[in-house]
PDB file of C-alpha atoms in Angstrom:
ATOM      1  CA  MET A  16     113.862 122.743  86.658  1.00 59.00           C
ATOM      2  CA  PRO A  17     116.988 120.919  87.830  1.00 67.00           C
ATOM      3  CA  THR A  18     119.244 119.348  85.255  1.00 74.00           C
ATOM      4  CA  PHE A  19     119.932 115.654  85.109  1.00 61.00           C
ATOM      5  CA  ASP A  20     123.550 116.158  86.189  1.00 71.00           C
ATOM      6  CA  VAL A  21     122.462 118.033  89.307  1.00 66.00           C
ATOM      7  CA  LEU A  22     119.845 115.415  90.179  1.00 67.00           C
ATOM      8  CA  PHE A  23     122.378 112.638  89.696  1.00 67.00           C
ATOM      9  CA  ARG A  24     125.041 114.245  91.880  1.00 76.00           C
ATOM     10  CA  GLU A  25     122.651 115.291  94.640  1.00 77.00           C
ATOM     11  CA  HIS A  26     120.627 112.093  94.869  1.00 82.00           C
ATOM     12  CA  TYR A  27     122.967 109.246  93.942  1.00 85.00           C
ATOM     13  CA  ALA A  28     123.809 108.243  97.532  1.00 86.00           C
ATOM     14  CA  PHE A  29     120.151 108.671  98.537  1.00 84.00           C
ATOM     15  CA  ILE A  30     119.052 106.331  95.765  1.00 88.00           C
ATOM     16  CA  HIS A  31     121.601 103.684  96.772  1.00 87.00           C
ATOM     17  CA  ARG A  32     120.472 103.818 100.418  1.00 85.00           C
ATOM     18  CA  THR A  33     116.820 103.783  99.395  1.00 85.00           C
ATOM     19  CA  LEU A  34     117.182 100.807  97.074  1.00 88.00           C
ATOM     20  CA  ARG A  35     118.970  98.808  99.771  1.00 87.00           C
ATOM     21  CA  ALA A  36     116.300  99.797 102.313  1.00 83.00           C
ATOM     22  CA  LEU A  37     113.551  98.779  99.881  1.00 83.00           C
ATOM     23  CA  GLY A  38     114.956  95.259  99.694  1.00 84.00           C
ATOM     24  CA  VAL A  39     116.961  95.230  96.470  1.00 87.00           C
ATOM     25  CA  ASP A  40     119.627  92.539  96.600  1.00 86.00           C
ATOM     26  CA  PRO A  41     122.975  94.181  97.457  1.00 87.00           C
ATOM     27  CA  THR A  42     124.547  92.710  94.328  1.00 89.00           C
ATOM     28  CA  ALA A  43     121.860  94.392  92.199  1.00 90.00           C
ATOM     29  CA  VAL A  44     121.823  97.854  93.793  1.00 91.00           C
ATOM     30  CA  ASP A  45     124.147  99.381  91.190  1.00 91.00           C
ATOM     31  CA  ASP A  46     122.009  98.039  88.343  1.00 92.00           C
ATOM     32  CA  ALA A  47     118.837  99.236  90.044  1.00 93.00           C
ATOM     33  CA  ALA A  48     120.344 102.704  90.619  1.00 92.00           C
ATOM     34  CA  GLN A  49     121.288 102.862  86.958  1.00 93.00           C
ATOM     35  CA  GLU A  50     117.713 101.933  86.052  1.00 93.00           C
ATOM     36  CA  VAL A  51     116.382 104.685  88.341  1.00 92.00           C
ATOM     37  CA  PHE A  52     118.527 107.293  86.658  1.00 89.00           C
ATOM     38  CA  LEU A  53     117.634 106.036  83.198  1.00 92.00           C
ATOM     39  CA  VAL A  54     113.987 106.577  84.091  1.00 92.00           C
ATOM     40  CA  VAL A  55     114.797 109.991  85.607  1.00 88.00           C
ATOM     41  CA  HIS A  56     116.598 110.993  82.428  1.00 88.00           C
ATOM     42  CA  ARG A  57     113.780 109.743  80.219  1.00 92.00           C
ATOM     43  CA  ARG A  58     111.030 111.351  82.329  1.00 88.00           C
ATOM     44  CA  LEU A  59     112.777 114.587  83.317  1.00 85.00           C
ATOM     45  CA  GLY A  60     110.520 116.560  80.970  1.00 85.00           C
ATOM     46  CA  ASP A  61     107.489 115.205  82.853  1.00 85.00           C
ATOM     47  CA  TYR A  62     108.709 116.535  86.217  1.00 81.00           C
ATOM     48  CA  ASP A  63     106.392 119.424  87.061  1.00 82.00           C
ATOM     49  CA  GLY A  64     107.897 120.526  90.369  1.00 77.00           C
ATOM     50  CA  ARG A  65     104.741 119.908  92.452  1.00 80.00           C
ATOM     51  CA  ALA A  66     106.724 117.528  94.654  1.00 73.00           C
ATOM     52  CA  SER A  67     110.360 117.889  95.577  1.00 75.00           C
ATOM     53  CA  ALA A  68     112.862 116.318  93.219  1.00 80.00           C
ATOM     54  CA  ARG A  69     113.826 113.930  96.015  1.00 79.00           C
ATOM     55  CA  ALA A  70     110.206 112.761  96.444  1.00 81.00           C
ATOM     56  CA  TRP A  71     109.783 112.380  92.687  1.00 82.00           C
ATOM     57  CA  ILE A  72     112.977 110.325  92.403  1.00 84.00           C
ATOM     58  CA  PHE A  73     111.944 108.254  95.428  1.00 85.00           C
ATOM     59  CA  GLY A  74     108.715 107.302  93.625  1.00 85.00           C
ATOM     60  CA  ILE A  75     110.742 106.104  90.667  1.00 89.00           C
ATOM     61  CA  ALA A  76     113.148 104.222  92.945  1.00 88.00           C
ATOM     62  CA  ARG A  77     110.236 102.540  94.727  1.00 90.00           C
ATOM     63  CA  ARG A  78     108.868 101.185  91.439  1.00 90.00           C
ATOM     64  CA  VAL A  79     112.311 100.070  90.261  1.00 93.00           C
ATOM     65  CA  ALA A  80     112.948  98.334  93.611  1.00 90.00           C
ATOM     66  CA  HIS A  81     109.615  96.534  93.294  1.00 91.00           C
ATOM     67  CA  ASP A  82     110.540  95.345  89.808  1.00 91.00           C
ATOM     68  CA  PHE A  83     113.977  94.162  90.937  1.00 89.00           C
ATOM     69  CA  ARG A  84     112.552  92.258  93.927  1.00 86.00           C
ATOM     70  CA  ARG A  85     109.948  90.668  91.649  1.00 87.00           C
ATOM     71  CA  LYS A  86     112.615  89.578  89.164  1.00 87.00           C
ATOM     72  CA  ASP A  87     114.698  88.184  92.022  1.00 84.00           C
ATOM     73  CA  ARG A  88     111.747  86.188  93.411  1.00 81.00           C
ATOM     74  CA  ARG A  89     111.054  84.758  89.966  1.00 80.00           C
ATOM     75  CA  LEU A  90     114.687  83.816  89.517  1.00 78.00           C
ATOM     76  CA  GLN A  91     114.790  82.151  92.929  1.00 79.00           C
ATOM     77  CA  ALA A  92     111.615  80.220  92.125  1.00 76.00           C
ATOM     78  CA  ARG A  93     113.096  79.025  88.844  1.00 73.00           C
ATOM     79  CA  LEU A  94     116.336  78.014  90.522  1.00 72.00           C
ATOM     80  CA  THR A  95     114.414  76.123  93.183  1.00 70.00           C
ATOM     81  CA  LEU A  96     112.400  74.359  90.503  1.00 61.00           C
ATOM     82  CA  VAL A  97     115.571  73.435  88.626  1.00 57.00           C
ATOM     83  CA  GLU A  98     117.214  72.184  91.817  1.00 54.00           C
ATOM     84  CA  ASP A  99     114.101  70.161  92.706  1.00 54.00           C
ATOM     85  CA  THR A 100     113.960  68.508  89.309  1.00 51.00           C
ATOM     86  CA  ARG A 101     117.667  67.692  89.434  1.00 54.00           C
ATOM     87  CA  SER A 102     117.444  66.119  92.864  1.00 56.00           C
ATOM     88  CA  VAL A 103     114.223  64.181  92.198  1.00 54.00           C
ATOM     89  CA  ALA A 104     114.419  62.721  88.716  1.00 61.00           C
ATOM     90  CA  THR A 105     112.617  59.520  89.579  1.00 76.00           C
ATOM     91  CA  PRO A 106     110.067  58.085  87.167  1.00 81.00           C
ATOM     92  CA  GLU A 107     107.384  58.575  89.832  1.00 79.00           C
ATOM     93  CA  HIS A 108     108.213  62.264  90.079  1.00 73.00           C
ATOM     94  CA  GLN A 109     108.172  62.671  86.305  1.00 77.00           C
ATOM     95  CA  LEU A 110     104.795  60.915  86.141  1.00 81.00           C
ATOM     96  CA  ALA A 111     103.397  63.168  88.860  1.00 78.00           C
ATOM     97  CA  GLN A 112     104.598  66.257  86.986  1.00 77.00           C
ATOM     98  CA  GLN A 113     103.081  64.981  83.759  1.00 81.00           C
ATOM     99  CA  GLN A 114      99.770  64.377  85.533  1.00 80.00           C
ATOM    100  CA  VAL A 115      99.744  67.929  86.909  1.00 76.00           C
ATOM    101  CA  VAL A 116     100.410  69.339  83.439  1.00 75.00           C
ATOM    102  CA  THR A 117      97.652  67.176  81.975  1.00 79.00           C
ATOM    103  CA  ARG A 118      95.185  68.321  84.655  1.00 80.00           C
ATOM    104  CA  LEU A 119      96.145  71.954  84.153  1.00 76.00           C
ATOM    105  CA  ASN A 120      95.691  71.680  80.383  1.00 75.00           C
ATOM    106  CA  ARG A 121      92.311  70.042  80.885  1.00 80.00           C
ATOM    107  CA  HIS A 122      91.206  72.911  83.120  1.00 79.00           C
ATOM    108  CA  LEU A 123      92.676  75.520  80.753  1.00 78.00           C
ATOM    109  CA  ASP A 124      90.481  74.039  78.029  1.00 78.00           C
ATOM    110  CA  THR A 125      87.422  75.095  80.059  1.00 85.00           C
ATOM    111  CA  LEU A 126      88.413  78.780  79.898  1.00 86.00           C
ATOM    112  CA  ASN A 127      87.269  80.985  77.050  1.00 87.00           C
ATOM    113  CA  GLU A 128      89.901  81.974  74.514  1.00 84.00           C
ATOM    114  CA  ILE A 129      90.731  85.435  75.868  1.00 87.00           C
ATOM    115  CA  ARG A 130      90.853  84.304  79.508  1.00 90.00           C
ATOM    116  CA  ARG A 131      93.111  81.404  78.598  1.00 83.00           C
ATOM    117  CA  ALA A 132      95.417  83.695  76.602  1.00 84.00           C
ATOM    118  CA  VAL A 133      95.657  86.157  79.480  1.00 89.00           C
ATOM    119  CA  PHE A 134      96.393  83.377  81.983  1.00 87.00           C
ATOM    120  CA  VAL A 135      99.028  81.735  79.785  1.00 80.00           C
ATOM    121  CA  LEU A 136     100.774  85.011  78.972  1.00 83.00           C
ATOM    122  CA  CYS A 137     100.800  86.247  82.573  1.00 87.00           C
ATOM    123  CA  GLU A 138     101.366  83.062  84.550  1.00 85.00           C
ATOM    124  CA  ILE A 139     103.299  80.823  82.202  1.00 78.00           C
ATOM    125  CA  GLU A 140     105.095  83.239  79.895  1.00 75.00           C
ATOM    126  CA  GLU A 141     105.536  85.745  82.775  1.00 82.00           C
ATOM    127  CA  MET A 142     104.554  88.792  80.763  1.00 82.00           C
ATOM    128  CA  THR A 143     103.405  91.857  82.678  1.00 89.00           C
ATOM    129  CA  ALA A 144      99.773  92.907  82.538  1.00 92.00           C
ATOM    130  CA  PRO A 145     100.594  95.993  80.411  1.00 91.00           C
ATOM    131  CA  GLU A 146     102.494  93.774  77.965  1.00 87.00           C
ATOM    132  CA  VAL A 147      99.538  91.401  77.771  1.00 86.00           C
ATOM    133  CA  ALA A 148      97.116  94.290  77.236  1.00 90.00           C
ATOM    134  CA  ALA A 149      99.249  95.546  74.354  1.00 87.00           C
ATOM    135  CA  ALA A 150      99.704  92.057  72.884  1.00 85.00           C
ATOM    136  CA  LEU A 151      95.996  91.267  72.970  1.00 85.00           C
ATOM    137  CA  ASP A 152      94.869  94.840  72.225  1.00 87.00           C
ATOM    138  CA  ILE A 153      92.629  95.016  75.295  1.00 92.00           C
ATOM    139  CA  LYS A 154      92.391  97.396  78.247  1.00 96.00           C
ATOM    140  CA  LEU A 155      94.712  96.879  81.194  1.00 95.00           C
ATOM    141  CA  ASN A 156      91.847  96.487  83.666  1.00 97.00           C
ATOM    142  CA  THR A 157      90.357  93.831  81.392  1.00 96.00           C
ATOM    143  CA  VAL A 158      93.619  91.889  81.655  1.00 94.00           C
ATOM    144  CA  TYR A 159      93.483  92.033  85.452  1.00 96.00           C
ATOM    145  CA  SER A 160      89.834  90.978  85.460  1.00 96.00           C
ATOM    146  CA  HIS A 161      90.395  88.007  83.150  1.00 95.00           C
ATOM    147  CA  LEU A 162      93.490  86.944  85.081  1.00 95.00           C
ATOM    148  CA  ARG A 163      91.654  87.061  88.413  1.00 95.00           C
ATOM    149  CA  LYS A 164      88.719  85.070  87.037  1.00 95.00           C
ATOM    150  CA  ALA A 165      90.983  82.497  85.368  1.00 92.00           C
ATOM    151  CA  ARG A 166      92.940  81.981  88.580  1.00 92.00           C
ATOM    152  CA  LEU A 167      89.737  81.575  90.565  1.00 92.00           C
ATOM    153  CA  THR A 168      88.315  79.084  88.060  1.00 90.00           C
ATOM    154  CA  LEU A 169      91.506  77.020  88.041  1.00 86.00           C
ATOM    155  CA  GLU A 170      91.870  77.104  91.835  1.00 88.00           C
ATOM    156  CA  ARG A 171      88.298  75.878  92.267  1.00 87.00           C
ATOM    157  CA  ALA A 172      88.775  73.121  89.693  1.00 84.00           C
ATOM    158  CA  MET A 173      92.009  71.907  91.262  1.00 79.00           C
ATOM    159  CA  ALA A 174      90.499  72.084  94.779  1.00 81.00           C
ATOM    160  CA  GLY A 175      87.533  70.048  93.536  1.00 75.00           C
ATOM    161  CA  GLU A 176      89.889  67.391  92.223  1.00 72.00           C
ATOM    162  CA  ARG A 177      91.722  67.228  95.555  1.00 68.00           C
ATOM    163  CA  THR A 178      88.422  66.868  97.407  1.00 73.00           C
ATOM    164  CA  MET A 179      87.310  64.084  95.085  1.00 69.00           C
ATOM    165  CA  ALA A 180      90.653  62.312  95.451  1.00 63.00           C
ATOM    166  CA  ARG A 181      90.384  62.384  99.257  1.00 68.00           C
ATOM    167  CA  GLY A 182      86.855  60.986  99.109  1.00 65.00           C
ATOM    168  CA  GLN A 183      87.916  57.905  97.161  1.00 58.00           C
TER     169      GLN A 183
END
């Protein structure tokens, strides 16, 4: 089994190239590479040698890149939201936002307790599904199922409201 030092020296440049190729923001590549090697160090005892070390490390890098892109998308969405609210602070805009929140809360009230908790934790509090499963002491697949059903219920309710509004 290769040592961590050997893996680090032999695969550092590969990891940097891979992370850039997998879409990690250039300013975050060093942080992502550090995260990859933290995972490698932590999971080195789990490496069984069935795949090459390079393939094993690539799998870790792929997951880390996914997480970094996801964080970046969330940050960009938040920044866009902040910029939008700064540029449009009219009373009409504030009223429209308040109406959306009121409608969403009304529709959330129609969900059962567990489905509402899953939706709020995942979509509003931005917790991951494994975090939600641990917090609510339920199976991971149950989290995904409740989240999917809650989204579908809310989408249908909101679409119904739009249809009714157009008909008036």
